[in-house]
């Protein structure tokens, strides 16, 4: 066999190898939370938004605290992180003029559908928006906190109700009507308490038995959920069942985590920039 034939075969093998690697990269990028290992493979897989809402709901009453005015924006932050972790959006690379996370714009990486209505609706907004916007601006637009009437179209409506319906379909919540003197309200009590307890225990363990004191070594989705639970003011719900000593340890460690400088943490190797950008946005607001 001639050298030319050998070289041709090596080139073909090399090309096939490159295609295989690209295919594997695409598969990894498309890998959804359903494919990520977070314990028992039989566990129900939830989006970050569903987990935040589940943590915020009162088990028997089926609604969030009337005094919680943070969860709406927290859910929008969860949407951005979820899209980034699914390989749909990313932050523009830093430049001399735009080094800070809050100055950098959210860019589209892929517009392929995720299968989640809220995520896909947000993806369409991001794709259609020109000029591009920052993380903080997107959280405000998706929440409807804008003075520009032309940008009210970006507001995501009935987000809690839509997320709750997803959880009903997954067998975690149910739907009821409750009378509150002057009006009736749709509520969603927790029916699968085991799933909620699993979620709570995962977060408790992350700051107690499995505490690593380094966010870069933490599971990315767990880190994101801790940040979102703090931003949505539902972290108290997670630790309330702990003994006094463990509660203090857990709260202090969670506090230390969310008080880290997002600008520093976001530049570290293997950091998920969107998590830290969302935290920076909530720290500023």
Short mmCIF file of N, CA and C in Angstrom, two decimals, residues 206-269:
data_model
loop_
_atom_site.label_atom_id
_atom_site.label_comp_id
_atom_site.label_asym_id
_atom_site.label_seq_id
_atom_site.Cartn_x
_atom_site.Cartn_y
_atom_site.Cartn_z
N UNK A 206 -25.79 20.23 50.82
CA UNK A 206 -24.77 20.98 50.07
C UNK A 206 -24.04 21.99 50.94
N UNK A 207 -24.67 22.43 52.04
CA UNK A 207 -24.01 23.39 52.94
C UNK A 207 -23.68 22.76 54.29
N UNK A 208 -23.95 21.46 54.44
CA UNK A 208 -23.62 20.77 55.69
C UNK A 208 -22.70 19.59 55.40
N UNK A 209 -23.27 18.38 55.22
CA UNK A 209 -22.45 17.18 55.05
C UNK A 209 -21.55 17.24 53.81
N UNK A 210 -22.03 17.88 52.74
CA UNK A 210 -21.25 17.90 51.49
C UNK A 210 -20.63 19.27 51.22
N UNK A 211 -20.50 20.07 52.22
CA UNK A 211 -19.94 21.42 52.05
C UNK A 211 -18.49 21.34 51.61
N UNK A 212 -18.14 22.06 50.54
CA UNK A 212 -16.77 22.01 49.99
C UNK A 212 -16.05 23.36 50.12
N UNK A 213 -16.76 24.37 50.53
CA UNK A 213 -16.17 25.70 50.76
C UNK A 213 -15.50 26.28 49.51
N UNK A 214 -15.98 25.87 48.35
CA UNK A 214 -15.46 26.39 47.09
C UNK A 214 -16.55 26.24 46.03
N UNK A 215 -17.14 27.33 45.59
CA UNK A 215 -18.25 27.22 44.63
C UNK A 215 -17.86 26.57 43.32
N UNK A 216 -16.58 26.63 42.95
CA UNK A 216 -16.14 26.02 41.69
C UNK A 216 -16.16 24.50 41.76
N UNK A 217 -16.17 23.95 42.98
CA UNK A 217 -16.21 22.50 43.15
C UNK A 217 -17.62 21.98 43.40
N UNK A 218 -18.58 22.90 43.52
CA UNK A 218 -19.95 22.50 43.76
C UNK A 218 -20.63 22.08 42.46
N UNK A 219 -21.64 21.21 42.58
CA UNK A 219 -22.48 20.90 41.44
C UNK A 219 -23.12 22.20 40.95
N UNK A 220 -23.05 22.45 39.63
CA UNK A 220 -23.48 23.74 39.08
C UNK A 220 -24.96 24.02 39.32
N UNK A 221 -25.79 23.01 39.18
CA UNK A 221 -27.22 23.23 39.38
C UNK A 221 -27.54 23.47 40.85
N UNK A 222 -26.82 22.82 41.73
CA UNK A 222 -27.02 23.06 43.16
C UNK A 222 -26.59 24.48 43.52
N UNK A 223 -25.46 24.90 42.99
CA UNK A 223 -24.99 26.27 43.21
C UNK A 223 -26.02 27.26 42.68
N UNK A 224 -26.51 27.02 41.46
CA UNK A 224 -27.51 27.92 40.88
C UNK A 224 -28.76 27.98 41.74
N UNK A 225 -29.20 26.84 42.25
CA UNK A 225 -30.42 26.80 43.06
C UNK A 225 -30.24 27.53 44.38
N UNK A 226 -29.06 27.42 44.98
CA UNK A 226 -28.79 28.17 46.22
C UNK A 226 -28.84 29.68 45.96
N UNK A 227 -28.24 30.10 44.86
CA UNK A 227 -28.27 31.52 44.49
C UNK A 227 -29.69 32.00 44.24
N UNK A 228 -30.46 31.20 43.51
CA UNK A 228 -31.84 31.58 43.19
C UNK A 228 -32.75 31.53 44.41
N UNK A 229 -32.53 30.55 45.29
CA UNK A 229 -33.34 30.47 46.51
C UNK A 229 -33.10 31.68 47.40
N UNK A 230 -31.83 32.11 47.46
CA UNK A 230 -31.50 33.32 48.20
C UNK A 230 -32.15 34.54 47.55
N UNK A 231 -32.02 34.67 46.24
CA UNK A 231 -32.56 35.83 45.52
C UNK A 231 -34.08 35.87 45.56
N UNK A 232 -34.71 34.69 45.67
CA UNK A 232 -36.17 34.60 45.70
C UNK A 232 -36.74 34.63 47.12
N UNK A 233 -35.85 34.76 48.09
CA UNK A 233 -36.24 34.82 49.50
C UNK A 233 -36.99 33.57 49.96
N UNK A 234 -36.50 32.39 49.54
CA UNK A 234 -37.11 31.14 49.99
C UNK A 234 -36.08 30.24 50.69
N UNK A 235 -34.89 30.76 50.93
CA UNK A 235 -33.83 29.97 51.56
C UNK A 235 -34.20 29.59 52.99
N UNK A 236 -34.93 30.47 53.66
CA UNK A 236 -35.39 30.19 55.02
C UNK A 236 -36.24 28.92 55.04
N UNK A 237 -37.05 28.72 54.01
CA UNK A 237 -37.89 27.51 53.93
C UNK A 237 -37.05 26.24 53.87
N UNK A 238 -35.88 26.35 53.25
CA UNK A 238 -35.01 25.18 53.07
C UNK A 238 -34.40 24.74 54.39
N UNK A 239 -34.02 25.68 55.22
CA UNK A 239 -33.28 25.36 56.45
C UNK A 239 -34.15 25.35 57.71
N UNK A 240 -35.42 25.66 57.59
CA UNK A 240 -36.28 25.81 58.78
C UNK A 240 -36.45 24.51 59.57
N UNK A 241 -36.29 23.35 58.93
CA UNK A 241 -36.49 22.08 59.63
C UNK A 241 -35.24 21.61 60.37
N UNK A 242 -34.12 22.31 60.24
CA UNK A 242 -32.87 21.93 60.88
C UNK A 242 -32.88 22.28 62.36
N UNK A 243 -32.03 21.60 63.11
CA UNK A 243 -31.84 21.98 64.51
C UNK A 243 -31.19 23.35 64.56
N UNK A 244 -31.24 24.00 65.72
CA UNK A 244 -30.72 25.36 65.83
C UNK A 244 -29.25 25.45 65.43
N UNK A 245 -28.45 24.50 65.88
CA UNK A 245 -27.01 24.53 65.57
C UNK A 245 -26.76 24.37 64.07
N UNK A 246 -27.43 23.40 63.47
CA UNK A 246 -27.24 23.17 62.04
C UNK A 246 -27.83 24.32 61.22
N UNK A 247 -28.91 24.89 61.69
CA UNK A 247 -29.53 26.03 60.99
C UNK A 247 -28.54 27.19 60.92
N UNK A 248 -27.88 27.48 62.03
CA UNK A 248 -26.92 28.59 62.06
C UNK A 248 -25.75 28.32 61.11
N UNK A 249 -25.24 27.09 61.11
CA UNK A 249 -24.13 26.73 60.23
C UNK A 249 -24.55 26.87 58.77
N UNK A 250 -25.73 26.32 58.44
CA UNK A 250 -26.22 26.35 57.06
C UNK A 250 -26.44 27.78 56.58
N UNK A 251 -27.07 28.61 57.40
CA UNK A 251 -27.35 29.98 57.00
C UNK A 251 -26.06 30.78 56.82
N UNK A 252 -25.11 30.57 57.72
CA UNK A 252 -23.84 31.29 57.63
C UNK A 252 -23.06 30.90 56.38
N UNK A 253 -23.06 29.61 56.06
CA UNK A 253 -22.34 29.16 54.87
C UNK A 253 -23.03 29.66 53.60
N UNK A 254 -24.35 29.61 53.58
CA UNK A 254 -25.09 30.12 52.43
C UNK A 254 -24.85 31.62 52.27
N UNK A 255 -24.82 32.32 53.41
CA UNK A 255 -24.56 33.76 53.38
C UNK A 255 -23.18 34.06 52.83
N UNK A 256 -22.18 33.29 53.30
CA UNK A 256 -20.82 33.48 52.80
C UNK A 256 -20.76 33.23 51.29
N UNK A 257 -21.53 32.26 50.83
CA UNK A 257 -21.52 31.91 49.41
C UNK A 257 -22.08 33.05 48.55
N UNK A 258 -23.24 33.57 48.93
CA UNK A 258 -23.88 34.60 48.10
C UNK A 258 -23.24 35.98 48.28
N UNK A 259 -22.37 36.10 49.30
CA UNK A 259 -21.68 37.38 49.50
C UNK A 259 -20.31 37.40 48.83
N UNK A 260 -19.95 36.31 48.13
CA UNK A 260 -18.72 36.31 47.34
C UNK A 260 -18.85 37.32 46.21
N UNK A 261 -17.72 37.81 45.74
CA UNK A 261 -17.73 38.78 44.66
C UNK A 261 -18.00 38.08 43.33
N UNK A 262 -19.17 38.32 42.71
CA UNK A 262 -19.48 37.65 41.45
C UNK A 262 -18.46 37.93 40.35
N UNK A 263 -17.89 39.13 40.36
CA UNK A 263 -16.91 39.48 39.33
C UNK A 263 -15.67 38.60 39.43
N UNK A 264 -15.28 38.27 40.65
CA UNK A 264 -14.11 37.42 40.87
C UNK A 264 -14.45 35.96 40.54
N UNK A 265 -15.58 35.48 41.07
CA UNK A 265 -15.95 34.08 40.89
C UNK A 265 -16.27 33.77 39.43
N UNK A 266 -16.85 34.75 38.72
CA UNK A 266 -17.24 34.53 37.34
C UNK A 266 -16.07 34.37 36.38
N UNK A 267 -14.88 34.82 36.79
CA UNK A 267 -13.70 34.72 35.92
C UNK A 267 -12.88 33.46 36.17
N UNK A 268 -13.25 32.70 37.19
CA UNK A 268 -12.48 31.50 37.51
C UNK A 268 -12.73 30.39 36.51
N UNK A 269 -11.77 29.50 36.41
CA UNK A 269 -11.84 28.39 35.47
C UNK A 269 -13.07 27.53 35.75
#
